[in-house]
Every structure is written in C-alpha cells, then in structure tokens.
PDB file of C-alpha atoms and ligand atoms in Angstrom:
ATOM      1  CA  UNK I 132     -13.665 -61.997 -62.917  1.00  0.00           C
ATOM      2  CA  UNK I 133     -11.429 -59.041 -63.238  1.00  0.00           C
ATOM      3  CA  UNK I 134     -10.115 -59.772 -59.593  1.00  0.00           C
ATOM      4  CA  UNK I 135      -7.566 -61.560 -60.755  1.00  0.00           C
ATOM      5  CA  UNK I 136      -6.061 -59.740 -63.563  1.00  0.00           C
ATOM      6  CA  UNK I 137      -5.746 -56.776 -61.565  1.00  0.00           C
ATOM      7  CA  UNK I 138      -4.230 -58.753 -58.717  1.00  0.00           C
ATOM      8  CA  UNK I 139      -1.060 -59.909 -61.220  1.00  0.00           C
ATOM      9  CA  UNK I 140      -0.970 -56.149 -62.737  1.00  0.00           C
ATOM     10  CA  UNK I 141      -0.857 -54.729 -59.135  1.00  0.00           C
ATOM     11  CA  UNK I 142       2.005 -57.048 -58.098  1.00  0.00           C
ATOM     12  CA  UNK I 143       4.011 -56.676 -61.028  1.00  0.00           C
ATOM     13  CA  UNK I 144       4.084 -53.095 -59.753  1.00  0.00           C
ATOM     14  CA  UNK I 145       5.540 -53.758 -56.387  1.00  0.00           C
ATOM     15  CA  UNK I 146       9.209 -53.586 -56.593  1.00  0.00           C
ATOM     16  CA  UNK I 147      11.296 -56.208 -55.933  1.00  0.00           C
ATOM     17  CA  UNK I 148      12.719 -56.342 -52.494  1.00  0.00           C
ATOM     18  CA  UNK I 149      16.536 -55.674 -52.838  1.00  0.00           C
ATOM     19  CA  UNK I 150      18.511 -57.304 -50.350  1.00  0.00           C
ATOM     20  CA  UNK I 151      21.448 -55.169 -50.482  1.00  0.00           C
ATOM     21  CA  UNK I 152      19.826 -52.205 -51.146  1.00  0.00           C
ATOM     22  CA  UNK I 153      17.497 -53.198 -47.749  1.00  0.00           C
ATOM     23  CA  UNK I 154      18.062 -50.124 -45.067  1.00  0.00           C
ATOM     24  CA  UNK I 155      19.122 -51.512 -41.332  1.00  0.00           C
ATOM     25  CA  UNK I 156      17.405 -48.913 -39.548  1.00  0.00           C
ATOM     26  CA  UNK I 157      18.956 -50.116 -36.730  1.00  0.00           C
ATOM     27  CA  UNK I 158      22.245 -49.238 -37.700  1.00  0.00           C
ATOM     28  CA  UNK I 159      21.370 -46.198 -38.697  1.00  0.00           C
ATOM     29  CA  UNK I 160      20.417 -44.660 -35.352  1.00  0.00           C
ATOM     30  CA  UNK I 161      22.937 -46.604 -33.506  1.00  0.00           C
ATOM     31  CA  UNK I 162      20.393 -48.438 -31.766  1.00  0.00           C
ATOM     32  CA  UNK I 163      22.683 -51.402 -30.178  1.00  0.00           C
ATOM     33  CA  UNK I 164      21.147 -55.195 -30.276  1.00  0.00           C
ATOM     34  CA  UNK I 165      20.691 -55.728 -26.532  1.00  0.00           C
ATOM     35  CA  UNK I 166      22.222 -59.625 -26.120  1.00  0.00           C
ATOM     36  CA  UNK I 167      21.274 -61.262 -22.702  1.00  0.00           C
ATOM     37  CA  UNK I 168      23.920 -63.575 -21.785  1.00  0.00           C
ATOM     38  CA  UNK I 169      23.196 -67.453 -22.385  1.00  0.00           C
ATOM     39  CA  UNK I 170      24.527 -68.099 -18.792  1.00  0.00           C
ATOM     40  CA  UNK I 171      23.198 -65.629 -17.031  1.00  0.00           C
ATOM     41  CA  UNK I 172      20.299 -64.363 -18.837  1.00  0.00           C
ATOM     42  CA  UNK I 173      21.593 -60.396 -18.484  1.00  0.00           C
ATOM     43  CA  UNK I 174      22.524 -57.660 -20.900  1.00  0.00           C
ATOM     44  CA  UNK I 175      25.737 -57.159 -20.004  1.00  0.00           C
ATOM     45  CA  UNK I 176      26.809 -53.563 -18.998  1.00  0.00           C
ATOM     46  CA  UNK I 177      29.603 -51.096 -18.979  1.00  0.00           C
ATOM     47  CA  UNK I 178      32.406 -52.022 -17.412  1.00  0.00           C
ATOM     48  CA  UNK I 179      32.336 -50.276 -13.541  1.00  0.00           C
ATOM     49  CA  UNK I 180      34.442 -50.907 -10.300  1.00  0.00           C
ATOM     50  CA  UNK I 181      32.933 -53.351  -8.405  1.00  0.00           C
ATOM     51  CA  UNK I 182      33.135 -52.818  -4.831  1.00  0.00           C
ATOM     52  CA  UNK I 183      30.712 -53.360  -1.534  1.00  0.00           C
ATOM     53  CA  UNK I 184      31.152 -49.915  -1.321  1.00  0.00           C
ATOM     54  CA  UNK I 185      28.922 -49.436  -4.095  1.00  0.00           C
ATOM     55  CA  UNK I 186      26.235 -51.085  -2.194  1.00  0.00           C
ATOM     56  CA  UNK I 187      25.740 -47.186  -0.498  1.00  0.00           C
ATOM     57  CA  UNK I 188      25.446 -48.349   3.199  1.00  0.00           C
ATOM     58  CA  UNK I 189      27.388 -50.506   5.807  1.00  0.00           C
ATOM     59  CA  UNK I 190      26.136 -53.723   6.884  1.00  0.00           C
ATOM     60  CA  UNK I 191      24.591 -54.891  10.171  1.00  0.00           C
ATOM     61  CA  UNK I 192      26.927 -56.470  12.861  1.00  0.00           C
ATOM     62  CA  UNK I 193      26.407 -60.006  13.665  1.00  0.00           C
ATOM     63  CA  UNK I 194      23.430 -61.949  12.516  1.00  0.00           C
ATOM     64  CA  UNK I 195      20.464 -61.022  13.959  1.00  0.00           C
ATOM     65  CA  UNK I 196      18.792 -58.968  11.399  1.00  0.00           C
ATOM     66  CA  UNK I 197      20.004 -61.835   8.742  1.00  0.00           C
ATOM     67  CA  UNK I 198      18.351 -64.771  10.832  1.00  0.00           C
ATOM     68  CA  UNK I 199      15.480 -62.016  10.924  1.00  0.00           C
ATOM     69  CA  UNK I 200      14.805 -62.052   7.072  1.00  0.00           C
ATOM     70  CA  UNK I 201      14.718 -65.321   6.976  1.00  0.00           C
ATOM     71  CA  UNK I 202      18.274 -65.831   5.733  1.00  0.00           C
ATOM     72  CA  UNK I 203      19.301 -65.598   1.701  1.00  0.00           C
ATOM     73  CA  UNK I 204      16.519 -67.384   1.108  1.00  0.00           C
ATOM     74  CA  UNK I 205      14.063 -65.191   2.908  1.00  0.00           C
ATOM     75  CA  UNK I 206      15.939 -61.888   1.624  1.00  0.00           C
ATOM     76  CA  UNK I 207      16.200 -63.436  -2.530  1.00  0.00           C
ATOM     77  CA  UNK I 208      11.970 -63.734  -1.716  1.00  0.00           C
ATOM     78  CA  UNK I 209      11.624 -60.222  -0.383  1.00  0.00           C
ATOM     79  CA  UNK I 210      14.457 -58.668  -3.109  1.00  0.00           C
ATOM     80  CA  UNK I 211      12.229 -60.674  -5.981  1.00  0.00           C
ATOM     81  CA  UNK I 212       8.820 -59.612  -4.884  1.00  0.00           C
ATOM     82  CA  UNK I 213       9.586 -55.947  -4.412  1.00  0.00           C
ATOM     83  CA  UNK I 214      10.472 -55.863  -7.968  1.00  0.00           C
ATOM     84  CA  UNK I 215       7.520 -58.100  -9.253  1.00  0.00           C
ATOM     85  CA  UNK I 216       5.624 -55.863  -7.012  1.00  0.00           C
ATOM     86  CA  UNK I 217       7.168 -52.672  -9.044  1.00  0.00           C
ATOM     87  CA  UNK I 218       6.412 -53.943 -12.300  1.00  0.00           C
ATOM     88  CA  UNK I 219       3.071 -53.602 -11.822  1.00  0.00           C
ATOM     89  CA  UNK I 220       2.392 -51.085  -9.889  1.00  0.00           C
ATOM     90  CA  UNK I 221       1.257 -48.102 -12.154  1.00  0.00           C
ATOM     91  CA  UNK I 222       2.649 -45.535 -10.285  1.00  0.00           C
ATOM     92  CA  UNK I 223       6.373 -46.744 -11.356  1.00  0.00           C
ATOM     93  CA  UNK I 224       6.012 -49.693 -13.742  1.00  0.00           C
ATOM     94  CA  UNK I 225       6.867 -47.242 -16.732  1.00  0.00           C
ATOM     95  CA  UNK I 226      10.120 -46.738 -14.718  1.00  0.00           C
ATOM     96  CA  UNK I 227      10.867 -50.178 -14.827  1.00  0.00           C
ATOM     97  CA  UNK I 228      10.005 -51.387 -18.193  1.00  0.00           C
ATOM     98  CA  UNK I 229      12.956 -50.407 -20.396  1.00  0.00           C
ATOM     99  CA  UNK I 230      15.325 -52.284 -18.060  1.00  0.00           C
ATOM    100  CA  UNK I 231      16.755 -55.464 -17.004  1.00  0.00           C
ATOM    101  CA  UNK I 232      14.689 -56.826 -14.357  1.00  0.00           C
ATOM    102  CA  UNK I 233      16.742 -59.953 -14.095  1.00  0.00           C
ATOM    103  CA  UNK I 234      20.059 -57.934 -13.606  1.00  0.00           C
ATOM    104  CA  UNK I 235      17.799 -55.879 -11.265  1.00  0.00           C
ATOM    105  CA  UNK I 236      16.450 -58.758  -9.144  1.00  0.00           C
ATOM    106  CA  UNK I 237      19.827 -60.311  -8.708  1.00  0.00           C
ATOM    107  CA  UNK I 238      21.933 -57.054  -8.008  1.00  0.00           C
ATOM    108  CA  UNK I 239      19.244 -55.595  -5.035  1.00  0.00           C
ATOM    109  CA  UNK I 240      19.431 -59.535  -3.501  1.00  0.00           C
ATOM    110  CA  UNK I 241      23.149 -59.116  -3.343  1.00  0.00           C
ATOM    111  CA  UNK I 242      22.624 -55.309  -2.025  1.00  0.00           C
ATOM    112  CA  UNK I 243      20.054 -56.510   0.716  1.00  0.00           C
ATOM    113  CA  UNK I 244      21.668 -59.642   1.666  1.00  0.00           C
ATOM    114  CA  UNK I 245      25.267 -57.842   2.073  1.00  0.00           C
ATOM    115  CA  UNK I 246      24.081 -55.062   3.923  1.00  0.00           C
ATOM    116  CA  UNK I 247      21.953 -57.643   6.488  1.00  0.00           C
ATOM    117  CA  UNK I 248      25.079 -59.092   6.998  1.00  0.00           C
ATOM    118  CA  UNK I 249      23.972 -62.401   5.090  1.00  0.00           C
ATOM    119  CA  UNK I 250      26.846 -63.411   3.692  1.00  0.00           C
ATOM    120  CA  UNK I 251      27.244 -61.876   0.493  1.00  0.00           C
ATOM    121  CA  UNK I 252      29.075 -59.443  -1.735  1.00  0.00           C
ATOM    122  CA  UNK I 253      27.310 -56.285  -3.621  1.00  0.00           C
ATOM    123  CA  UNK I 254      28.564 -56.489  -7.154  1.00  0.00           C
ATOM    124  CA  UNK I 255      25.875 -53.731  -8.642  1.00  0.00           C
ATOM    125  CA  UNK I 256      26.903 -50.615  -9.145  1.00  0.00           C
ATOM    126  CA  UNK I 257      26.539 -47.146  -7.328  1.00  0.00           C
ATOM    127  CA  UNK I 258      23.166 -45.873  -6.162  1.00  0.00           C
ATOM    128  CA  UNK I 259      23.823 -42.550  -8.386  1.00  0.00           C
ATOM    129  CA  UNK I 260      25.397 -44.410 -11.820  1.00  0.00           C
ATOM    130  CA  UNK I 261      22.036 -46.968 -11.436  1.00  0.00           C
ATOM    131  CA  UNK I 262      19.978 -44.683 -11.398  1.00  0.00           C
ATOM    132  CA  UNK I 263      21.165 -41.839 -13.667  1.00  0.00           C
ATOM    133  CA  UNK I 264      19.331 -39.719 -16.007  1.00  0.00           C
ATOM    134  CA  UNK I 265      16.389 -42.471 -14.836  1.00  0.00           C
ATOM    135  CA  UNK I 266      14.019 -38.955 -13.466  1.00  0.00           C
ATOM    136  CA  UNK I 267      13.193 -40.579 -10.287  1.00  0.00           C
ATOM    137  CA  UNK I 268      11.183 -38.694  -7.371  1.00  0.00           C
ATOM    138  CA  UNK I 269      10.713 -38.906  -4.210  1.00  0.00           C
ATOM    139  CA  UNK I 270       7.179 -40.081  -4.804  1.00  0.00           C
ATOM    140  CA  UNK I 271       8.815 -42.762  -7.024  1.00  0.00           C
ATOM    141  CA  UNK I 272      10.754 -43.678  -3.918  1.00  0.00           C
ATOM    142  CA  UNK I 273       7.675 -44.308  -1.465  1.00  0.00           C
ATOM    143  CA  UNK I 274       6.095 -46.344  -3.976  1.00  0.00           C
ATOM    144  CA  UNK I 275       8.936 -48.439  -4.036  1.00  0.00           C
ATOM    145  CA  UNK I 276       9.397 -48.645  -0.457  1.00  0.00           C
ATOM    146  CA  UNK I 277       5.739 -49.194   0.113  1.00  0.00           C
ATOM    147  CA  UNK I 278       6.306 -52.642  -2.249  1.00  0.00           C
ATOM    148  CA  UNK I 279       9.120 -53.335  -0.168  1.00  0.00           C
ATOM    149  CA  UNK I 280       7.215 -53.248   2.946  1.00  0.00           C
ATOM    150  CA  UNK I 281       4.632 -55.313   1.866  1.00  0.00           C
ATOM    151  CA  UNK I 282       7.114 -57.353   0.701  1.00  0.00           C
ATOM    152  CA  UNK I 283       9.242 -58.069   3.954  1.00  0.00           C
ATOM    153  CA  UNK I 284       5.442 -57.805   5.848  1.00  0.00           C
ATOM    154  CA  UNK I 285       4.483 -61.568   3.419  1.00  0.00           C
ATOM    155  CA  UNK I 286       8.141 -62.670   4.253  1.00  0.00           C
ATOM    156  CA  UNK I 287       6.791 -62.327   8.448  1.00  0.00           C
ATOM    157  CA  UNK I 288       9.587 -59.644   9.179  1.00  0.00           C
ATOM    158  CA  UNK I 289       8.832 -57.546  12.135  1.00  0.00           C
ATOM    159  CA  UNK I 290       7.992 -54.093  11.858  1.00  0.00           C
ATOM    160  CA  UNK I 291      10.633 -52.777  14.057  1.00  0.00           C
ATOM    161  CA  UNK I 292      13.216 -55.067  11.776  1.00  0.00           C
ATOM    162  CA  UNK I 293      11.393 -53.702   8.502  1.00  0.00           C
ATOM    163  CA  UNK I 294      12.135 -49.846   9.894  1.00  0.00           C
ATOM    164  CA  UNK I 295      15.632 -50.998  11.020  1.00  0.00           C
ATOM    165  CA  UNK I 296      16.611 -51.869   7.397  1.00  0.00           C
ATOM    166  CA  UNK I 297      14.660 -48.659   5.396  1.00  0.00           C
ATOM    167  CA  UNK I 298      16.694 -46.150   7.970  1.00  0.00           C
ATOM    168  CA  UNK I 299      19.696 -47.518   6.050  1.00  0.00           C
ATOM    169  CA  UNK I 300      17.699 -47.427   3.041  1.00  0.00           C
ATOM    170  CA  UNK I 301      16.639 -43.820   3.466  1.00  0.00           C
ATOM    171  CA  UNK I 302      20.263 -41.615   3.295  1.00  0.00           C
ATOM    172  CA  UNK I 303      20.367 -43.596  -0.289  1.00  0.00           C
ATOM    173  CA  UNK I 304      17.313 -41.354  -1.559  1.00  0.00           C
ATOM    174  CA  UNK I 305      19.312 -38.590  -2.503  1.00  0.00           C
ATOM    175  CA  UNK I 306      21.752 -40.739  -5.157  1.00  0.00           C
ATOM    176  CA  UNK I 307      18.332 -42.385  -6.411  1.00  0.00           C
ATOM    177  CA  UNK I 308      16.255 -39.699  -6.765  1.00  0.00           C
ATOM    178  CA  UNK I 309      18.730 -36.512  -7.161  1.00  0.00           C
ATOM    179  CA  UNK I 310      16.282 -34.436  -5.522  1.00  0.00           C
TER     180      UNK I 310
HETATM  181  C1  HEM Q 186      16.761 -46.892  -1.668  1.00  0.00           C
HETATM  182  C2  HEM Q 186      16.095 -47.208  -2.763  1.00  0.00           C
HETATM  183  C3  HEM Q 186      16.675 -48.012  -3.887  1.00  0.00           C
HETATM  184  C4  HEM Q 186      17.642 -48.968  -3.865  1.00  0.00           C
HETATM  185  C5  HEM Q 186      18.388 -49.506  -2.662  1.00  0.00           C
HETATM  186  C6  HEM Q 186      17.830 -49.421  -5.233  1.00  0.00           C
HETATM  187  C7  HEM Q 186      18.720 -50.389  -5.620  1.00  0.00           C
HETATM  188  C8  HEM Q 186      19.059 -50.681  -6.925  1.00  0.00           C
HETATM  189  C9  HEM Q 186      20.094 -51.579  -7.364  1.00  0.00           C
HETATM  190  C10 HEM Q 186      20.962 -52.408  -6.454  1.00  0.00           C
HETATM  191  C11 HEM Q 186      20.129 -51.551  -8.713  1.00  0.00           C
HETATM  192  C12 HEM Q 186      21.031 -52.379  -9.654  1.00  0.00           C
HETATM  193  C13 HEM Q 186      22.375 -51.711  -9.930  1.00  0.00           C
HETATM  194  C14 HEM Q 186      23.106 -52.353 -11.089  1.00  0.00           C
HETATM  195  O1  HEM Q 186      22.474 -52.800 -12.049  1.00  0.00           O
HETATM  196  O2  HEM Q 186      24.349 -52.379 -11.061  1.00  0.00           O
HETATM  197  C15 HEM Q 186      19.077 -50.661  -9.141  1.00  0.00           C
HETATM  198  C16 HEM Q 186      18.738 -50.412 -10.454  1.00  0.00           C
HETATM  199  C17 HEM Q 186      17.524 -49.910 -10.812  1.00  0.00           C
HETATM  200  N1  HEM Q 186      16.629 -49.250 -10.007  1.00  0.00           N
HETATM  201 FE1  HEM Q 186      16.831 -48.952  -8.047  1.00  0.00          FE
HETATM  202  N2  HEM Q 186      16.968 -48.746  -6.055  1.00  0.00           N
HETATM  203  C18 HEM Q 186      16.241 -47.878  -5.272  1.00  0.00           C
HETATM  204  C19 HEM Q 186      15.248 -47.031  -5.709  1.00  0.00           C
HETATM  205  C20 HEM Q 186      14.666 -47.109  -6.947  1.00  0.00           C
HETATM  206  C21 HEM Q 186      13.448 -46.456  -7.334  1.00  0.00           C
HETATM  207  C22 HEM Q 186      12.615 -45.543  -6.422  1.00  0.00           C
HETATM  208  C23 HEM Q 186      13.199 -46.824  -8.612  1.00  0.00           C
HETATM  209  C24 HEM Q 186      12.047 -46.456  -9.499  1.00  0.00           C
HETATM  210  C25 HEM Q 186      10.835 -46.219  -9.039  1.00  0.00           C
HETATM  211  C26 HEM Q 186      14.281 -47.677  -9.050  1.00  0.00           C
HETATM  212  C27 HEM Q 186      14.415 -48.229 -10.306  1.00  0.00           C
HETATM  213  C28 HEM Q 186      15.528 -48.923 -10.733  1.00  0.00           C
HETATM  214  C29 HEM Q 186      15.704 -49.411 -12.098  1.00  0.00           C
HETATM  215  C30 HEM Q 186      14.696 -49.284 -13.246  1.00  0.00           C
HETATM  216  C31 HEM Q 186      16.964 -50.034 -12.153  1.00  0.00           C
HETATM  217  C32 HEM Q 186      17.624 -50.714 -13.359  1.00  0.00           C
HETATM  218  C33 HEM Q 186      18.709 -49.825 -13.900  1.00  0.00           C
HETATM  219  C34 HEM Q 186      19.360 -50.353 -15.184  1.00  0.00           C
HETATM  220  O3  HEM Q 186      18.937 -51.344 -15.732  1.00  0.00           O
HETATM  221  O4  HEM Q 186      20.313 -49.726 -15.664  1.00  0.00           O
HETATM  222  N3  HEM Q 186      15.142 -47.839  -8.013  1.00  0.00           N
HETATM  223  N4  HEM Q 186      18.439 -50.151  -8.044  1.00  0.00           N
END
C-alpha cells in the first residue's frame, strides 16, 4: 500500500520538462536534417557540374550492345538489382547503408544506359567526388562487380557482352577505389 505514495513523491521529484530550456542536440553538432525531395524521393546534394563527361567512360557506337541489355528497360533491371544485390551482400552492405540508394539506383541507370548508347544522359557526378573519403578497395570493387554480373547474367546478357561493358568499367577503379 505504500506503492503509491512513493510513486507521487518520486514524480514530484522529476523536473519539469522545459521546453525552451530543451537542448537540440542536433544543432549542436551540426548534424543537418537530411530532407528527401517530395518529387523525387532524394536528398538533394551539393551543387556539381553536370556533364556526360562525368559518367568516366565513352559510350558504345550504334546500338548493338543497347538492344543487347535489353534496352532501358533491361539496363534500369540490371542498374536496380546490382544495388539491391549490394545492400545485402555483407562484404559491402556497410558501404552502402549511410547513403541514398534511390539517388544511387537512378544515377548508375543513367551511367549504364548512356554509356550503352541507350539513349540517355549521365547527370551523377564524377567517379572520384562519388566516391570520396567513402575507403573503398579493390576487394570492395569485385564484390560489386560480381553483383553486377549476376545481375546482367538474370537479365540473359551474354558473357562476351557482360565483359564488353566491365572493360569500360575497369579504368574507373582507380577514381572509385583510390588505390
Ligand atoms: C566501376 C565501378 C563503379 C561505378 C561505375 C559506380 C558508379 C556510381 C555512381 C554513378 C554513383 C552516383 C553518383 C552521384 O550520386 O552523383 C555512385 C555512388 C556510390 N557508389 Fe559507386 N560505383 C562503382 C563502384 C562502387 C563500389 C565498389 C562501391 C562500394 C562497394 C560503391 C558505392 C557507392 C555508394 C555508397 C554511392 C553513393 C554515394 C553518395 O550517396 O554520396 N561504388 N557510384
């Protein structure tokens, strides 16, 4: 019966929340809200150049290697998956947590579909400013090729198109992974 007693006595003690004198920890450390657009769905990010340039390699002639893929829609498939496919594979998902996977899945579409000569623009940035101060290794980098050949391997692309496309791939390794 003395339950309740000492329940009132022990809340009288707490002190009253003060909304003004309430801390925003937050602002404190300068830790920005991250806002995803309402149209798009992204955080937005510093402003860049945008350029096809950025996209680190020149496209394919003629269409071939786009009919190949299976078109935009076959390359959005194998651009999606390879990230899905990254997520959660253990040897890289930390990699990919902190970040924007729905930037990510739409920027490496417009990469892949630009440089198979698909029809599109790159609007991403550089291979080196995406991936600064991210620590990624070369044994990052086979992982992630390894999900994007089983990736274009479900999509039914041929294995002398999937080499075709990670030889331009490859020369990017350097900017990725600074090694
Ligand atoms: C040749 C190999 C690679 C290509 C072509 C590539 C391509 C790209 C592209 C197009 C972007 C988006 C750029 C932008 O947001 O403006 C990006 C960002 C990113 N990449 Fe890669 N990438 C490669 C290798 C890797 C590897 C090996 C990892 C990690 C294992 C990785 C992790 C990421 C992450 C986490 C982001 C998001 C960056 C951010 O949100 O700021 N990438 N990559």
């Amino acid at each position: 019966m003395i339950a309740l007693p000492l329940a009132l006595l022990l809340l009288q003690q707490v002190p009253p929340v003060d909304a003004e004198s309430a801390i925003d920890w937050d602002k404190e450390f300068g830790v920005e809200e991250q806002v995803r657009d309402p149209v798009t769905g992204e955080i937005p990010v510093d402003p860049y150049e945008q350029s096809n340039a950025n996209a680190g390699a020149r496209p394919f002639s003629g269409t071939e290697m786009a009919a190949t893929f299976g078109g935009q829609d076959g390359i959005r498939a194998i651009a999606e998956r390879t990230v899905d496919l990254s997520q959660e594979d253990p040897r890289i998902a930390a990699i990919f947590a902190a970040h924007d996977m729905v930037r990510l899945k739409r920027t490496l579409f417009e990469q892949f579909c630009y440089m198979l000569n698909a029809g599109c623009d790159y609007t991403g940035r550089d291979m080196a400013k995406a991936h600064e101060n991210m620590g990624v290794t070369m044994r990052d980098m086979n992982a992630l090729v390894e999900n994007l050949q089983q990736s274009m391997r479900e999509q039914g692309v041929p294995f002398a198109a999937q080499n075709r496309f990670l030889a331009k791939l490859a020369p990017m390794s350097k900017d990725v992974t600074g090694e």
